[in-house]
Each structure stands twice: as structure tokens, then as C-alpha cells.
XYZ file of C-alpha atoms in Angstrom:
540
model
C 24.985 -80.026 15.956
C 28.007 -81.381 14.135
C 30.140 -83.748 16.227
C 33.230 -81.604 15.608
C 31.623 -78.809 17.623
C 31.606 -81.121 20.638
C 35.404 -81.033 20.726
C 36.470 -77.994 22.828
C 39.846 -77.650 21.100
C 38.231 -77.311 17.659
C 35.669 -74.814 18.920
C 38.474 -72.758 20.465
C 40.520 -72.776 17.244
C 37.517 -71.715 15.171
C 36.731 -68.931 17.631
C 40.250 -67.534 17.407
C 39.864 -67.229 13.636
C 36.761 -65.055 13.969
C 36.729 -61.265 14.117
C 35.344 -59.255 17.020
C 31.936 -58.742 15.395
C 31.670 -62.442 14.545
C 32.593 -63.422 18.105
C 29.831 -61.233 19.494
C 27.336 -62.873 17.119
C 28.558 -66.373 18.014
C 28.253 -65.661 21.722
C 24.607 -64.620 21.270
C 23.430 -67.327 18.887
C 25.354 -70.595 19.502
C 25.727 -72.353 22.853
C 28.753 -74.304 21.670
C 30.598 -71.078 20.893
C 29.206 -68.913 23.702
C 31.886 -69.503 26.342
C 34.935 -69.548 23.993
C 33.660 -66.439 22.185
C 33.097 -64.532 25.425
C 36.540 -65.554 26.694
C 38.156 -64.077 23.591
C 36.033 -60.927 23.614
C 37.050 -60.147 27.191
C 40.577 -61.591 27.140
C 42.300 -58.220 26.611
C 40.942 -54.965 28.051
C 42.439 -51.488 28.063
C 39.786 -49.469 29.920
C 37.379 -49.722 32.855
C 34.479 -48.323 30.881
C 33.519 -51.708 29.383
C 33.239 -53.365 32.789
C 31.107 -50.594 34.259
C 28.636 -51.019 31.415
C 27.864 -54.451 32.871
C 26.331 -52.850 35.966
C 22.626 -51.895 36.125
C 21.352 -48.753 34.442
C 20.675 -45.913 36.819
C 23.470 -46.874 39.209
C 25.912 -44.166 38.108
C 25.523 -40.478 37.428
C 27.899 -38.382 35.341
C 28.944 -34.892 36.372
C 27.968 -33.696 32.899
C 24.245 -34.284 33.515
C 21.330 -32.957 31.530
C 21.228 -29.558 33.201
C 24.866 -28.953 32.211
C 24.522 -30.539 28.771
C 24.084 -27.253 26.923
C 26.970 -25.654 28.807
C 29.317 -28.572 28.063
C 28.271 -29.057 24.453
C 31.200 -27.009 23.195
C 33.679 -28.255 25.793
C 34.957 -31.603 24.509
C 37.876 -31.763 26.933
C 35.829 -32.004 30.146
C 36.090 -35.395 31.855
C 33.014 -37.152 33.156
C 33.229 -37.839 36.890
C 30.989 -40.706 37.935
C 29.150 -40.784 41.223
C 26.679 -43.271 42.712
C 22.947 -42.543 42.655
C 22.340 -45.275 45.230
C 24.357 -47.786 47.263
C 25.710 -50.814 45.397
C 23.913 -54.030 46.357
C 25.430 -57.538 45.914
C 23.294 -58.340 42.844
C 24.790 -55.343 41.026
C 28.033 -57.303 40.727
C 26.547 -60.421 39.074
C 27.331 -59.480 35.459
C 30.652 -57.900 36.422
C 31.796 -61.121 38.094
C 30.567 -63.160 35.120
C 32.831 -61.231 32.719
C 35.747 -60.100 34.901
C 37.029 -63.663 35.396
C 37.612 -63.855 31.629
C 40.052 -60.921 31.519
C 43.644 -62.130 31.116
C 45.327 -58.871 30.106
C 44.550 -55.374 31.393
C 46.234 -52.101 30.445
C 45.423 -49.195 32.703
C 46.056 -46.040 30.717
C 44.016 -43.042 31.747
C 44.336 -41.557 28.280
C 42.414 -44.527 26.819
C 39.372 -43.799 28.977
C 39.813 -40.062 28.633
C 39.369 -40.376 24.878
C 35.746 -41.070 25.755
C 35.699 -38.154 28.256
C 35.538 -40.596 31.136
C 37.826 -40.302 34.150
C 38.451 -43.694 35.848
C 39.826 -42.094 39.021
C 36.269 -41.218 40.063
C 35.392 -44.922 40.091
C 38.491 -46.670 41.459
C 37.925 -45.609 45.063
C 34.351 -46.906 44.918
C 35.509 -50.214 43.417
C 38.163 -50.662 46.123
C 35.569 -50.168 48.881
C 32.675 -52.173 47.476
C 34.006 -54.935 45.198
C 33.145 -58.312 46.796
C 36.453 -60.000 45.950
C 40.129 -59.336 46.690
C 40.980 -58.507 43.039
C 38.892 -57.285 40.154
C 40.292 -59.748 37.576
C 41.090 -63.031 39.399
C 42.593 -64.736 36.326
C 44.704 -61.807 35.180
C 48.066 -62.787 33.644
C 49.303 -59.465 32.302
C 48.995 -55.993 33.861
C 50.251 -52.757 32.346
C 49.840 -49.691 34.540
C 50.718 -46.329 33.032
C 50.577 -43.167 35.090
C 53.006 -41.087 33.050
C 50.549 -38.398 32.024
C 48.635 -38.269 35.330
C 50.580 -39.489 38.387
C 48.879 -40.345 41.646
C 46.899 -43.437 40.617
C 49.393 -46.150 41.598
C 47.713 -46.781 44.991
C 44.766 -48.342 43.158
C 46.905 -51.121 41.695
C 46.287 -53.544 44.582
C 42.804 -54.146 43.174
C 44.466 -55.705 40.096
C 47.240 -57.814 41.668
C 45.931 -61.270 40.785
C 47.843 -64.129 42.458
C 48.700 -65.754 39.104
C 49.966 -62.570 37.481
C 52.899 -63.326 35.182
C 53.689 -60.036 33.424
C 53.843 -56.597 35.051
C 54.649 -53.205 33.542
C 54.727 -50.091 35.757
C 55.305 -46.724 34.076
C 56.215 -44.581 36.000
C 56.861 -44.615 39.779
C 56.831 -41.019 41.006
C 57.058 -41.094 44.809
C 58.496 -43.051 47.770
C 54.941 -44.147 48.590
C 54.663 -45.823 45.187
C 58.040 -47.506 45.670
C 56.650 -48.900 48.928
C 54.219 -51.023 46.910
C 56.919 -53.151 45.306
C 57.685 -55.628 48.140
C 53.945 -56.217 48.515
C 53.662 -56.991 44.812
C 56.436 -59.582 45.073
C 54.556 -61.256 47.942
C 51.135 -61.242 46.271
C 52.407 -62.214 42.812
C 55.314 -64.632 43.369
C 54.923 -66.132 39.890
C 55.914 -62.972 38.009
C 57.985 -63.847 34.950
C 58.189 -60.577 33.015
C 58.778 -57.284 34.848
C 59.212 -53.822 33.344
C 59.474 -50.935 35.823
C 60.333 -47.306 35.233
C 60.908 -44.752 37.991
C 61.356 -41.020 38.171
C 65.020 -39.876 38.295
C 64.282 -38.201 41.625
C 63.834 -41.644 43.204
C 67.176 -43.060 42.123
C 68.742 -42.457 45.554
C 66.087 -44.421 47.459
C 65.415 -47.590 45.510
C 66.121 -50.252 48.128
C 62.528 -51.439 47.787
C 63.156 -52.016 44.095
C 66.128 -54.231 44.958
C 64.071 -56.156 47.526
C 61.300 -56.613 44.976
C 63.585 -58.098 42.291
C 65.403 -60.378 44.751
C 62.021 -61.769 45.822
C 61.262 -63.056 42.307
C 62.659 -66.479 41.387
C 60.921 -67.187 38.058
C 61.974 -64.128 36.065
C 62.285 -64.533 32.317
C 62.447 -60.845 31.399
C 63.548 -57.911 33.567
C 63.720 -54.196 32.805
C 64.573 -51.863 35.704
C 66.320 -48.495 36.001
C 68.858 -49.500 38.632
C 70.395 -52.539 40.351
C 73.026 -53.123 43.002
C 75.483 -55.989 43.536
C 72.940 -58.046 45.535
C 70.415 -57.851 42.681
C 73.119 -58.690 40.160
C 74.117 -61.750 42.184
C 70.483 -62.892 42.254
C 69.618 -62.426 38.587
C 72.887 -63.821 37.199
C 72.056 -67.188 38.785
C 68.453 -67.393 37.589
C 68.034 -70.397 35.252
C 65.048 -68.774 33.505
C 66.229 -65.226 32.712
C 66.357 -64.655 28.942
C 66.063 -60.852 28.649
C 67.666 -58.094 30.752
C 67.316 -54.337 30.260
C 69.175 -51.920 32.561
C 68.342 -48.295 31.886
C 70.183 -46.122 34.399
C 72.867 -47.530 36.656
C 74.922 -50.710 36.931
C 77.019 -51.550 40.009
C 80.753 -51.267 39.434
C 81.455 -53.595 42.376
C 80.848 -57.230 41.511
C 79.365 -59.738 43.964
C 81.503 -62.573 45.276
C 81.083 -65.238 42.588
C 83.157 -68.354 42.040
C 84.884 -68.550 38.683
C 83.271 -71.880 37.830
C 79.693 -70.718 38.529
C 77.241 -70.939 35.646
C 76.083 -67.322 35.247
C 73.313 -66.039 32.962
C 72.909 -69.564 31.516
C 69.876 -68.679 29.361
C 70.338 -64.933 28.750
C 69.547 -64.154 25.105
C 69.007 -60.388 25.094
C 70.952 -57.761 27.044
C 70.348 -54.013 26.770
C 72.193 -51.404 28.840
C 71.919 -47.627 28.867
C 74.525 -46.132 31.186
C 76.508 -42.980 31.835
C 80.004 -44.351 31.246
C 81.505 -47.446 29.584
C 83.340 -48.143 32.845
C 79.995 -49.199 34.361
C 79.576 -51.837 31.669
C 82.913 -53.658 31.949
C 82.177 -55.490 35.252
C 78.908 -57.011 34.038
C 80.537 -58.008 30.735
C 82.987 -60.128 32.724
C 80.022 -62.242 33.912
C 78.837 -63.110 30.390
C 81.330 -65.861 29.624
C 78.663 -68.567 29.322
C 75.708 -66.415 28.279
C 74.244 -67.568 24.922
C 73.522 -64.007 23.803
C 71.512 -63.377 20.641
C 71.209 -59.617 21.001
C 73.413 -57.028 22.752
C 72.691 -53.292 22.899
C 74.801 -50.732 24.770
C 73.957 -47.009 24.769
C 76.169 -44.410 26.451
C 74.427 -41.163 25.429
C 76.316 -38.721 27.672
C 79.819 -40.157 27.331
C 82.438 -38.094 25.482
C 85.474 -40.289 25.920
C 88.289 -41.198 23.540
C 88.529 -44.082 21.107
C 90.672 -45.885 23.696
C 87.615 -46.486 25.885
C 85.616 -47.681 22.879
C 88.474 -50.053 22.087
C 88.484 -51.280 25.700
C 84.776 -52.049 25.415
C 85.297 -53.978 22.171
C 88.219 -55.866 23.709
C 86.195 -56.802 26.794
C 83.310 -58.085 24.665
C 85.623 -60.210 22.559
C 87.521 -61.575 25.562
C 84.635 -62.348 27.937
C 81.578 -63.135 25.780
C 83.140 -66.330 24.505
C 79.946 -68.366 24.158
C 78.337 -65.482 22.261
C 81.053 -65.722 19.584
C 78.918 -68.372 17.902
C 75.444 -67.156 18.971
C 75.292 -63.335 18.852
C 73.141 -62.085 15.970
C 72.486 -58.429 16.811
C 75.048 -55.943 18.156
C 74.512 -52.235 18.849
C 77.147 -50.003 20.464
C 75.937 -46.421 20.319
C 77.478 -43.246 21.667
C 76.205 -40.637 19.184
C 78.152 -37.421 19.511
C 77.357 -33.816 18.808
C 77.493 -32.364 15.316
C 81.124 -31.471 14.902
C 82.864 -28.954 12.688
C 86.583 -28.529 12.353
C 89.333 -31.088 12.581
C 89.111 -33.910 15.097
C 92.020 -35.166 17.159
C 92.985 -38.534 15.575
C 93.321 -40.120 19.017
C 89.572 -39.658 19.527
C 88.548 -41.462 16.329
C 88.065 -45.235 16.174
C 90.803 -46.796 14.052
C 91.061 -50.087 12.181
C 92.588 -52.158 14.982
C 89.975 -51.035 17.528
C 87.263 -53.086 15.813
C 89.112 -56.374 15.419
C 87.928 -57.969 18.721
C 84.356 -57.727 17.429
C 85.195 -59.883 14.418
C 85.086 -62.902 16.738
C 81.275 -62.685 16.592
C 80.858 -64.464 13.279
C 77.070 -64.998 13.328
C 76.062 -61.326 13.360
C 73.189 -60.304 11.087
C 72.542 -56.783 12.488
C 75.362 -54.419 13.472
C 75.100 -50.766 14.541
C 78.278 -49.067 15.754
C 78.164 -45.359 16.519
C 81.153 -44.032 18.507
C 81.157 -40.409 19.603
C 83.837 -39.215 17.181
C 83.182 -41.682 14.373
C 85.546 -43.957 12.450
C 88.708 -43.669 10.401
C 88.714 -46.945 8.447
C 90.230 -47.970 5.124
C 89.456 -50.474 2.371
C 91.554 -53.223 3.936
C 89.573 -53.036 7.175
C 86.281 -53.052 5.247
C 87.430 -56.236 3.495
C 88.373 -57.810 6.837
C 85.038 -56.742 8.316
C 83.032 -58.123 5.395
C 84.801 -61.474 5.621
C 84.202 -61.736 9.376
C 80.536 -60.629 9.282
C 79.567 -62.522 6.151
C 76.025 -63.152 7.421
C 75.237 -59.474 8.081
C 71.955 -58.058 6.734
C 72.011 -54.586 8.302
C 75.251 -52.689 8.907
C 75.592 -49.158 10.323
C 78.996 -47.554 10.879
C 78.049 -44.149 12.296
C 80.141 -41.117 11.448
C 80.018 -37.912 13.487
C 82.747 -35.976 11.701
C 81.258 -33.309 9.481
C 82.612 -30.534 7.310
C 86.040 -29.075 7.964
C 87.636 -26.073 6.217
C 85.092 -26.033 3.412
C 85.668 -29.670 2.425
C 83.544 -32.765 3.110
C 85.235 -34.853 5.752
C 87.527 -37.312 4.064
C 87.160 -41.052 4.369
C 89.811 -43.598 3.438
C 87.078 -46.018 2.345
C 86.637 -45.819 -1.428
C 84.008 -47.048 -3.864
C 86.293 -49.976 -4.643
C 86.195 -50.890 -0.957
C 82.424 -51.404 -1.197
C 83.071 -54.357 -3.500
C 84.090 -56.323 -0.406
C 80.449 -56.237 0.689
C 79.348 -57.390 -2.757
C 81.797 -60.297 -2.622
C 81.503 -61.487 0.982
C 78.076 -60.329 2.296
C 75.382 -61.883 0.078
C 72.553 -61.085 2.535
C 73.366 -57.403 3.172
C 70.245 -55.307 2.432
C 70.913 -52.053 4.347
C 74.280 -50.307 4.579
C 75.195 -47.018 6.271
C 78.721 -45.644 6.235
C 80.760 -42.711 4.997
C 83.091 -43.304 2.043
C 84.906 -41.336 -0.658
C 83.178 -41.504 -4.036
C 85.385 -38.823 -5.640
C 87.233 -41.450 -7.693
C 85.170 -44.060 -9.528
C 86.924 -47.375 -10.352
C 87.030 -48.313 -14.032
C 85.826 -51.878 -13.470
C 83.886 -54.047 -11.016
C 86.564 -56.747 -10.851
C 88.483 -57.761 -7.752
C 92.248 -58.268 -7.909
C 93.338 -60.979 -7.542
C 91.579 -62.815 -9.098
C 90.000 -60.591 -11.742
C 86.403 -61.671 -11.191
C 83.464 -59.314 -11.484
C 81.459 -59.207 -8.259
C 77.765 -58.459 -7.917
C 75.367 -58.578 -4.991
C 71.577 -58.526 -5.437
C 70.372 -58.058 -1.845
C 71.383 -54.470 -1.083
C 68.400 -52.147 -1.553
C 69.195 -49.195 0.776
C 72.406 -47.207 1.163
C 72.886 -44.287 3.560
C 76.045 -42.453 2.461
C 76.117 -39.984 5.387
C 78.521 -37.214 4.268
C 80.344 -39.015 1.452
C 81.812 -36.721 -1.223
C 80.718 -37.342 -4.830
C 82.014 -35.625 -7.982
C 80.596 -37.506 -10.999
C 77.056 -38.619 -10.189
C 76.601 -40.528 -13.462
C 79.759 -42.604 -13.097
C 79.008 -43.206 -9.413
C 75.481 -44.382 -10.213
C 76.791 -46.721 -12.920
C 79.319 -48.261 -10.526
C 76.836 -48.747 -7.689
C 74.225 -50.205 -10.039
C 76.783 -52.607 -11.471
C 77.840 -53.884 -8.047
C 74.376 -53.724 -6.431
C 71.726 -53.981 -9.177
C 68.773 -53.975 -6.713
C 69.908 -50.751 -4.995
C 67.084 -48.186 -5.107
C 67.034 -46.140 -1.882
C 69.951 -43.803 -1.358
C 70.170 -41.045 1.247
C 72.799 -38.475 2.126
C 72.848 -36.826 5.547
C 72.002 -33.167 5.993
C 75.283 -31.591 7.037
C 75.512 -29.157 9.926
C 78.070 -26.791 8.443
C 78.732 -23.152 7.850
C 79.260 -23.977 4.171
C 75.623 -24.382 3.152
C 76.488 -24.214 -0.552
C 78.757 -27.255 -0.269
C 76.191 -29.111 1.813
C 73.397 -28.442 -0.693
C 75.623 -29.467 -3.613
C 76.507 -32.769 -1.975
C 72.873 -33.640 -1.217
C 71.886 -32.710 -4.769
C 74.531 -34.976 -6.317
C 73.506 -38.009 -4.288
C 69.874 -37.339 -5.150
C 70.873 -37.395 -8.822
C 72.622 -40.732 -8.244
C 69.454 -42.161 -6.666
C 67.311 -41.010 -9.607
C 69.541 -42.874 -12.068
C 69.515 -46.195 -10.207
C 66.085 -47.508 -11.363
C 66.893 -46.832 -15.037
C 70.332 -48.410 -14.806
C 68.861 -51.391 -12.956
C 66.313 -51.896 -15.717
C 69.004 -51.753 -18.411
C 71.163 -54.305 -16.593
C 68.200 -56.657 -16.211
C 67.526 -56.445 -19.954
C 71.208 -57.106 -20.679
C 71.168 -60.243 -18.487
C 68.045 -61.543 -20.237
C 69.587 -60.830 -23.647
C 72.841 -62.568 -22.678
C 70.923 -65.583 -21.398
C 68.957 -65.826 -24.662
C 72.144 -65.582 -26.694
C 73.810 -68.336 -24.682
C 70.725 -70.555 -25.014
C 70.659 -70.122 -28.792
C 74.382 -70.867 -29.048
C 73.952 -74.070 -27.038
C 71.110 -75.182 -29.309
C 73.248 -74.618 -32.413
C 76.091 -76.624 -30.951
């Protein structure tokens, strides 16, 4: 045997480069690779079926036995229910114990086993009574338990709570009895670092056990829970390890007693909140002064407030998230509204000055803003935005205003305003906003100075409900400013004027069809101009 194969690190690296079939062959034919190959083969499991196959033949009997085989031949949806043919003796567990210690990640999803017409619930009770150890997988690091499709299996989870468990996902808690498990989990698995728990809305009034569970964890790196109170907030904001926080239902409006000089959320990189009202968000934003945020996502799906509240949210972010001014890379503020028809009260629409506090975040590369009643911006604000977010790669400015009085909703952003993106955002590849393409500028120059601008990163443009009159001139302008632009999509308009809606979609489709040809012509022109300049330099 080559001396390199006597080095465990090399054997492990080679094993990780092999496919599943190759690992199985290595485990059977080479002693040097046997243990590493078996470890990798069993490292991640998503069903109990594989483990039961390690037990002796003739131990289990399926409900679909030979006498029912003909009857069940045409019934592919029946689940096999396993039952014991004889008592389990200690030697029956030898192979199970040999392999179960290698499992590091287990996903319990009944649908995975049911794809093979095998119901694990018929086995779990037997395993709980007869397994010779406290947990089935003693070296388990990650556990995902899904009971969304078939609730009532959560009581079996104690068989899988390994003491060194680091990652736990529970989807979904359905009853108070299942909530009662949480404090026990915190005691048995004190080293949990990543926790993702979802609970039925009917349990939201009795989640004290959830609070106790979270407060009992001191090494959290990632937390996703439907609800917290002020005591939980006080605990997690002081954790030196927390990097990701996802709150999906309710945030306490009352803040805990915290000194102004305390270092809160010192390592928080990602924050996602889905709440009922922006007023729930403002208190927690005030705690983010020193948080080095990289990503921030706020969804308020049921809120139908005015632009003033959206402005208050933007102002709070700019005022309190001071450290994130130089770190935040992804920002999403979404409150998508209903499809509107008719005129919209101007006080409900986000205006130019409402966005300015967000321009303090100068490192943004992904921005998605979707207020309920959309925007009313102009070219000057687009220029200011492009200068502030010069690193942006993806930009979405959602627009909910639709068709009013037989005319496409007007936008004060013009085609000329898009040149600001060409001039100041060299990395922008996806853009979504509504603008007015009725008037096509005669040139691609910016004034002052009169310099032609061109940007070669933009490939996709979503024009929403932008009006367009001359599709050929519009295509020529867009191709001149963004020569790599190929994908262009207009939004289907919910309007009583279906003729206008169809005409608008058809025109933008015609623009998209012209872009590849115009792009090819411009490429040929650049090559020709370069050749001409090269020849002129040689003559000189």
C-alpha cells in the first residue's frame, strides 16, 4: 500500500472526492478507505428505511403481505405498516449500532419514506421501547423534523436528541404538548447553535415554553422563531455569537431595560422580520446601532398604511443602523399592495425625500423596495439614488399603481433618467422600475458634460407598467445605453382596459425582440472603429 494512504487526512480528502457508488466500492474492497467511506455514506440520512435494512431478515413483517399482494397490486398509495415477527434480541442491534454512530445529519420527513410506501410511525414506538441506547444517532449534529403534512409525530423526537446536537429545525409545532418538549430540548442539547422553529398560529397565545427554550441557549449563531418577548430580546441581543435572526410573527413593542452603552447584537449579520405593522419594527431597529449588518429584510404583508409610515421606517434605519452604513449589502423592504385601479391619493405614495435616509447605506449591492402604494420619483431622484448606491447589482423599485382612466399610470422617470444607472452603476445587472418611455431622447449624452454613457452589465430589465409609443426608437436607445440588455419584461396589468394592456405588453415584446440584433450591430461597429483607429495609428 502506498505510504500516502497511511495518512488519514489524505484518505479522507480522496474519499470526499468520490461519488456514492465509488464510496460503496471502496468500503468493500480497501481497508484503508473502509472507515472513511462508510462515514461519508452514512453521514447524511433522510429516512429510517436504510437503518432498518441493517437488521436481520425475517424480523419485520409488512402489512401488505403475500396474501394481500394481489389486492394491493393496483393500490400504490397504501403505506406499509411494519410489525415484529419475533421479539428483538440484543444481537439484532449489532449492525444498527455499527452504522448509526456515523450519522451526523438526519432529516425526518414522512413524505420521504412514504415515497417508498413505508410508514415510519409503525416503527418509531418499537424503536423507543427496545433501542439499547438513549439516542438512535449518538453523534448527530443536525436534526430536521418535519411534521407539516402529518402532525402527531413530534413525541418521537426524544430518540434523536443527541447531546452534541448543534442544528435543530422543527416544522411545525401543532399542540401545547409539542410545545412542552422545548425546555427539555434545551436541557438535553445545550450546545445548539442553529435553531429554526415554526409553530401553528393557534399556539401563538401560549408560547412561554418557546421563550424559556431560547433563553436557555447561550451559543446561538442562527435563530428563527415565530414570536419573542422582551426577555428573549434582552437575551439574544447580548449574545456574542448570534449572526442570523429571523422573526416571523410578532416582535415586542416594549424594549427591555438596556444601558445605552451596552454592546448589542455585536456580530449580527442577517436580520429578517415579517410583522403585522411597521410600528413593531421600530423598537428593535433602535437596538441595531452597533450591529454589522450585511443583510436586512422586512416584510409587512398585511399593512396598508401611508407613505408617512414608510418614511418613518426609512428614517429609523438611517438614524439607528449607523454601523451598517458601511456594511449593509442587501436591503429588502416589502409591503406589496393589492392591484389598484383609479387614482391614488398622493399622500399615500412614496415621494423623493422619503428615500433619502436609505442613501446612507453606500455598500448596497441588492435593493428591493416595494411600498404598498408604490413610488412617485423623478429623474433627479434616480440620479441621486444611482450615485449613492453605485455598487448595486440588483435594484427593484416596486410599483403598485396600475391603469387609471384608460391611461397607463404616469411616471416622472424618463428614459433619459435611466442614463444615471449607466453612468454611476457599472455593476447593475437587473433593474425593475416603472418609467415613461413615451418620449425617446435624441442622444445618449449627459449634460453637462456632453459625454456619451454606456453600461455593459445590465442584462435584465423589468419595466412593470411603463408606457411605450415607438418600440423601434426605444429599443435603439436602450441598446445604446445598455448593449448587453437582452431580457425585457412588462407586467400583466389588472385593468378594465384589456386592449390597452395587451397593446403595452405587445410593444415591449417588440422592443425585446430588437435588442439582440441591435446589440450585434453595435458590437460590429465597435470592432470596425477599433480596426480603423489601429490602422490610423500605424500610418502615423
